[in-house]
XYZ file of C-alpha atoms in Angstrom:
453
model
C 112.108 133.918 117.423
C 113.964 136.465 115.309
C 114.705 134.486 112.170
C 114.822 130.942 110.877
C 116.864 129.267 108.128
C 116.095 126.080 106.190
C 118.352 123.940 104.059
C 117.654 120.725 102.133
C 114.145 120.590 103.615
C 111.056 119.784 101.540
C 110.904 122.279 98.630
C 113.763 124.363 100.075
C 117.045 123.061 98.659
C 119.569 125.845 99.059
C 119.690 127.701 102.348
C 116.727 130.067 102.809
C 116.606 132.603 105.640
C 113.412 134.349 106.732
C 112.981 137.231 109.170
C 110.342 136.623 111.823
C 108.556 139.481 113.562
C 105.682 139.917 116.015
C 103.456 139.529 112.932
C 104.789 137.416 110.064
C 102.584 136.930 107.006
C 103.199 134.024 104.619
C 101.930 134.555 101.084
C 102.401 132.917 97.690
C 100.936 130.438 95.252
C 99.654 127.035 96.264
C 102.278 124.353 96.956
C 105.114 126.788 97.635
C 105.999 125.434 101.079
C 104.066 127.739 103.403
C 102.661 124.836 105.443
C 106.091 123.190 105.512
C 107.488 126.473 106.822
C 104.975 126.519 109.682
C 105.826 122.892 110.444
C 109.560 123.580 110.715
C 108.935 126.474 113.106
C 107.042 124.153 115.454
C 109.791 121.521 115.074
C 112.430 124.155 115.830
C 110.525 125.161 118.979
C 110.299 121.504 120.036
C 114.054 121.108 119.614
C 114.897 124.221 121.626
C 112.219 124.194 124.330
C 110.514 120.814 124.090
C 110.942 117.530 125.894
C 110.854 115.111 122.978
C 111.911 114.723 119.364
C 109.687 116.677 116.940
C 106.949 114.669 115.260
C 106.698 115.708 111.614
C 103.521 113.656 111.208
C 101.611 115.561 113.891
C 98.558 117.440 112.678
C 97.949 119.916 111.227
C 101.355 119.581 109.521
C 101.564 115.910 108.541
C 104.641 115.858 106.297
C 104.950 112.076 106.100
C 108.151 110.077 106.490
C 111.762 111.207 106.239
C 111.906 110.480 102.507
C 109.070 112.951 101.970
C 110.735 115.633 104.101
C 114.275 115.625 102.735
C 114.672 117.842 99.656
C 114.620 115.730 96.509
C 115.615 117.830 93.498
C 114.891 116.476 90.054
C 117.968 115.863 87.944
C 118.321 116.108 84.206
C 118.295 113.194 81.772
C 122.037 113.455 81.105
C 122.737 113.247 84.828
C 120.671 110.077 85.148
C 122.732 108.489 82.369
C 125.950 109.326 84.213
C 124.632 108.065 87.567
C 122.768 104.791 86.919
C 122.432 104.137 90.669
C 120.053 107.111 91.008
C 116.438 105.940 90.978
C 113.289 107.807 89.896
C 115.224 110.902 88.849
C 116.140 111.997 92.387
C 119.380 112.336 94.274
C 118.671 113.512 97.859
C 121.253 114.539 100.417
C 121.425 112.627 103.679
C 120.324 115.342 106.133
C 118.464 118.618 106.449
C 119.278 121.622 108.601
C 117.258 124.236 110.418
C 118.748 127.137 112.327
C 117.601 130.376 113.861
C 117.973 133.080 116.458
C 115.652 132.628 119.425
C 116.419 136.032 120.930
C 118.934 138.812 120.488
C 121.863 136.733 121.760
C 121.270 132.994 121.219
C 121.560 131.125 117.919
C 120.624 127.488 117.378
C 121.427 125.069 114.546
C 119.975 121.542 114.317
C 120.969 118.880 111.802
C 118.435 116.104 111.195
C 119.191 112.611 109.977
C 117.179 109.476 109.397
C 116.261 106.895 112.036
C 114.159 104.247 110.368
C 111.531 106.309 108.554
C 111.497 109.398 110.775
C 113.744 112.464 111.133
C 115.757 112.772 114.349
C 118.160 115.496 115.505
C 121.742 114.246 115.234
C 123.589 117.435 116.024
C 122.454 120.552 117.900
C 124.529 123.682 118.320
C 123.642 126.510 120.735
C 125.757 129.643 120.443
C 126.005 132.795 122.545
C 128.730 135.076 121.197
C 132.056 133.223 121.440
C 130.573 130.534 123.694
C 128.863 127.477 122.281
C 127.554 124.038 123.294
C 127.036 121.173 120.866
C 125.414 117.822 121.590
C 125.657 114.989 119.075
C 126.581 111.329 118.700
C 130.036 109.803 118.298
C 130.876 107.042 115.799
C 129.654 104.403 118.232
C 126.291 106.095 118.646
C 127.012 107.383 122.159
C 125.771 110.882 123.027
C 128.554 113.348 123.687
C 128.856 117.042 124.326
C 131.279 119.593 122.973
C 131.857 123.052 124.412
C 133.852 125.954 123.084
C 135.012 129.497 123.731
C 137.260 131.826 121.763
C 140.241 129.973 123.288
C 139.458 126.345 122.525
C 137.182 123.343 122.006
C 136.626 120.451 124.414
C 134.603 117.251 124.306
C 133.239 114.741 126.837
C 130.748 111.868 126.885
C 127.575 112.551 128.816
C 127.432 110.961 132.291
C 125.864 107.516 132.630
C 123.148 108.843 134.941
C 122.104 111.283 132.203
C 122.130 108.778 129.348
C 119.655 105.938 129.767
C 118.660 103.750 126.821
C 117.511 105.835 123.870
C 117.041 109.021 125.862
C 116.950 111.678 123.115
C 119.264 114.634 122.811
C 116.230 116.918 123.005
C 115.484 115.761 126.535
C 119.107 115.877 127.631
C 119.349 119.562 126.858
C 116.888 120.302 129.639
C 119.312 118.610 132.060
C 122.382 120.568 130.997
C 121.670 123.310 133.533
C 122.119 120.717 136.268
C 124.747 118.382 134.846
C 127.053 120.585 132.797
C 128.533 122.522 135.746
C 129.212 119.217 137.525
C 130.880 117.817 134.400
C 133.504 120.564 134.359
C 134.993 120.014 137.801
C 134.638 117.234 140.341
C 135.871 119.302 143.269
C 136.251 122.659 141.499
C 140.013 122.046 141.280
C 140.538 118.957 139.104
C 139.146 118.971 135.566
C 136.707 116.243 134.625
C 136.972 114.239 131.404
C 136.656 117.096 128.895
C 139.329 116.338 126.313
C 140.902 119.202 124.296
C 140.280 119.129 120.530
C 142.079 120.694 117.561
C 145.186 121.593 119.546
C 143.306 123.348 122.359
C 144.905 123.622 125.789
C 143.451 121.873 128.842
C 140.078 123.263 129.853
C 140.666 126.102 132.284
C 138.469 127.246 135.122
C 137.957 130.608 133.423
C 136.692 128.886 130.270
C 134.349 126.631 132.224
C 132.961 129.604 134.163
C 132.434 131.541 130.928
C 130.351 128.642 129.580
C 128.414 128.090 132.814
C 127.613 131.778 133.186
C 126.571 132.261 129.556
C 122.947 132.683 128.516
C 123.024 129.178 127.042
C 122.268 127.749 130.482
C 119.945 130.500 131.659
C 117.346 131.074 128.932
C 113.802 130.082 129.821
C 112.851 126.546 128.761
C 109.439 126.594 130.421
C 107.333 128.088 127.657
C 104.000 126.917 126.338
C 104.149 125.113 123.033
C 102.909 127.112 120.026
C 99.294 126.560 119.079
C 98.916 125.505 115.446
C 95.522 125.858 113.811
C 94.249 123.843 110.869
C 93.175 125.681 107.698
C 89.603 124.417 108.166
C 88.265 124.356 111.706
C 85.600 122.073 113.193
C 81.998 122.112 111.984
C 79.461 123.643 114.373
C 77.167 121.263 116.260
C 73.649 121.877 117.497
C 74.527 120.409 120.895
C 77.837 119.529 122.522
C 78.645 116.785 124.982
C 81.401 117.427 127.545
C 84.684 116.238 126.066
C 88.425 116.813 126.234
C 89.889 120.222 127.070
C 93.157 119.441 125.258
C 93.817 121.840 122.366
C 93.574 120.424 118.851
C 94.246 122.074 115.472
C 90.591 122.015 114.371
C 89.330 123.670 117.560
C 87.056 120.798 118.615
C 88.025 121.549 122.225
C 86.844 125.183 122.166
C 83.117 124.636 122.995
C 84.065 122.505 126.030
C 86.677 125.074 127.092
C 84.143 127.895 126.949
C 81.574 125.862 128.901
C 84.180 124.949 131.513
C 85.156 128.593 131.965
C 81.502 129.607 132.296
C 80.988 126.954 135.006
C 84.182 127.136 137.042
C 86.113 130.314 136.147
C 83.473 132.987 135.913
C 85.811 135.987 135.966
C 87.921 134.556 133.157
C 84.786 133.689 131.199
C 83.350 137.195 131.579
C 86.606 138.745 130.372
C 86.956 136.381 127.406
C 83.267 136.674 126.547
C 83.511 140.472 126.393
C 86.574 140.350 124.131
C 84.925 137.864 121.766
C 81.758 139.962 121.704
C 83.774 143.130 121.018
C 85.261 141.474 117.943
C 81.871 140.166 116.865
C 80.307 143.598 117.227
C 83.129 145.467 115.478
C 83.096 143.020 112.582
C 79.284 142.958 112.430
C 78.747 139.195 112.665
C 77.292 138.945 116.205
C 76.963 140.978 119.385
C 76.555 138.379 122.113
C 77.705 134.809 122.782
C 76.286 132.523 125.469
C 76.536 128.986 126.810
C 73.138 127.345 127.291
C 73.163 124.254 129.503
C 70.583 121.566 128.745
C 70.605 120.093 132.245
C 71.740 120.736 135.790
C 74.731 118.388 135.765
C 78.131 119.319 134.366
C 78.005 116.143 132.281
C 74.782 117.249 130.551
C 74.928 118.560 126.959
C 75.066 122.269 126.192
C 74.674 124.652 123.281
C 76.560 127.698 122.062
C 74.274 130.544 121.083
C 74.942 133.914 119.486
C 72.748 136.957 119.088
C 72.789 139.952 116.752
C 71.366 143.214 118.056
C 68.755 145.046 116.010
C 68.278 148.827 115.910
C 65.663 149.009 118.668
C 65.880 145.612 120.327
C 68.072 142.601 120.794
C 67.578 139.882 118.232
C 66.807 136.275 119.176
C 69.485 133.948 120.487
C 70.395 131.532 117.717
C 72.212 128.238 117.806
C 75.755 128.317 116.444
C 74.659 125.769 113.847
C 71.991 128.165 112.506
C 74.221 131.183 111.830
C 76.926 131.851 109.263
C 79.547 129.125 108.997
C 82.289 131.712 109.412
C 81.473 132.262 113.100
C 82.333 128.673 113.992
C 85.489 128.907 111.866
C 86.792 132.042 113.551
C 85.791 131.110 117.122
C 88.804 128.793 117.794
C 91.178 131.496 116.548
C 89.500 134.161 118.678
C 89.699 131.918 121.747
C 93.407 131.243 121.312
C 94.149 134.903 120.625
C 92.084 136.381 123.443
C 92.429 133.879 126.290
C 94.745 135.434 128.911
C 98.111 133.827 129.711
C 97.950 131.653 126.616
C 100.835 130.468 124.431
C 103.147 133.226 123.193
C 103.319 131.929 119.617
C 100.466 131.047 117.260
C 100.853 129.346 113.886
C 97.707 130.144 111.919
C 96.623 128.766 108.556
C 94.139 130.734 106.455
C 92.209 132.469 109.265
C 90.020 134.157 106.628
C 88.248 130.912 105.623
C 84.455 131.456 105.339
C 84.732 135.048 106.569
C 83.209 138.107 104.879
C 85.773 140.580 103.523
C 85.044 143.092 106.282
C 85.514 140.426 108.941
C 88.836 139.443 107.361
C 89.977 143.046 107.696
C 88.821 143.221 111.323
C 90.803 140.084 112.030
C 93.883 141.965 110.806
C 93.276 144.629 113.466
C 92.900 141.962 116.118
C 96.223 140.420 115.075
C 97.863 143.833 115.529
C 96.377 144.278 118.995
C 97.486 140.813 120.130
C 101.007 141.136 118.691
C 101.394 144.533 120.362
C 100.907 142.764 123.713
C 104.044 140.657 123.236
C 102.844 137.571 121.370
C 104.206 136.301 118.062
C 101.827 135.439 115.209
C 102.896 133.595 112.064
C 100.000 133.607 109.622
C 99.539 131.914 106.262
C 96.949 133.918 104.362
C 95.499 134.610 100.921
C 93.518 137.654 102.096
C 94.504 141.073 100.752
C 91.957 142.617 103.137
C 93.636 141.129 106.204
C 97.095 142.193 105.003
C 95.953 145.699 104.061
C 94.341 146.231 107.458
C 97.573 145.257 109.210
C 99.569 147.679 107.045
C 97.094 150.490 107.581
C 96.850 149.947 111.350
C 100.645 150.172 111.573
C 100.604 153.310 109.418
C 97.852 154.898 111.509
C 99.548 153.879 114.790
C 96.477 152.035 116.048
C 98.816 150.056 118.330
C 102.454 150.292 119.395
C 103.553 148.117 116.462
C 106.244 149.639 114.257
C 106.868 148.854 110.562
C 109.733 146.551 111.534
C 107.283 144.531 113.648
C 105.670 143.188 110.457
C 107.452 140.726 108.179
C 105.940 139.589 104.877
C 107.398 136.402 103.413
C 106.690 135.750 99.732
C 107.182 132.125 98.653
C 108.067 131.769 94.973
C 108.796 128.766 92.763
C 112.265 128.878 91.240
C 113.305 125.896 89.133
C 113.314 122.773 91.335
C 112.907 124.605 94.646
C 111.193 127.513 96.371
C 112.772 130.819 97.337
C 111.589 132.900 100.297
C 111.638 136.667 99.774
C 111.479 138.880 102.864
C 109.387 142.021 102.300
C 109.061 144.935 104.719
C 106.707 147.895 105.024
C 107.524 151.543 105.661
C 105.850 154.063 107.962
C 103.193 154.747 105.315
C 102.338 151.063 104.987
C 104.025 150.740 101.582
C 105.761 147.539 100.576
C 109.566 147.633 100.401
C 111.993 145.384 98.503
C 109.282 143.534 96.581
C 110.709 141.063 94.048
C 109.468 141.036 90.471
C 107.646 137.769 91.091
C 105.627 139.357 93.891
C 104.455 142.220 91.696
C 103.617 139.785 88.891
C 101.723 137.571 91.349
C 99.328 140.350 92.363
C 99.149 142.011 88.923
C 98.048 138.714 87.396
C 95.300 138.435 89.980
C 94.126 141.992 89.295
C 94.137 141.424 85.541
C 92.230 138.203 85.944
C 89.588 139.907 88.122
C 89.171 142.579 85.424
C 88.834 139.967 82.698
C 92.057 141.067 80.978
C 93.606 137.589 80.908
């Protein structure tokens, strides 16, 4: 994803546009919408690539019902007197909008409305240059599709064999590659039921071919869903019983995943184990990680052990429960980052939790290495050490990342909403285009640490 825009969503009232890069860092005070921003990125992905309507109550981004998601600006006392129908000092709009560019050539805009208590996409626009496709509902609630080129706009209801019951628009988009070409022409000579709109001429074969051959029907829908981590990961256990391998935000699945790899995918386990140990050694928190089975059967419990090397000998193997809490907190993030052929996008909340300052910095270097391999990381953080390491690694050319491959988004309260400021870095790692609020934010922290405030 190249950028994303939000409008009338949570604390973002007016339209806010944010540049996304291989590494995007989200910073700002508490309650400035950083978690909501991560949630809308996952929802946007679900709308573009997914198979079902986004769930805004799915962990780790439980945003509640529609009424808690729509932007609800406070109004002044005089306004409440003029509008007695307004209750509790709020006057929300009826929909919220998210839009973005998923690659260099394709833009998407989704308008959400209310269905009961949950948000649902009512209108989705995909655009590639002068060609666009829009799916939405007509007045009677029937799904329809509109298409357009520089020469006109046309509309048709979706075929009966595509629409069945409450089949969502999200799912129908995955069928457009198959059904849309057939909707244009029955026998490639007689137009189907696409009706011209706004004075357009009858749909021509050249227009239909331009739409069919556009990137809107060829971009890859088969991508793994982004992994979203919780700000606090699972507590370490002394022993683990075999459980689900399905990813979860807290990383409860990671011990079972590691044990499964050690049992059935030895080459993958050896590769992942080495990468995890390299990070542990470079950051100074451990040098070796092992799976210790407590029985001969796969269903028997197991332990995760780590070991720190001494100067002249290897130290004892210690249970994960008996070492620093930070190791168990960083292990799910390391697994998701280092496992080969994993999801291309990670949404990470506060990866620095329970980590020593030096380990936070080392995590910044790991983020650079992973992003340089073609993955996209969107990270909410309060760690200057992590951010500084990323800036310095880019400056020192530790990887192939360029300054434009890092985007820093500063979230700032402004009246009844939050503004997102996009900050860049230069070749020397210096911040560019920092707003006054950003400088004040860090200067206040410095002054407070020095006891000057």
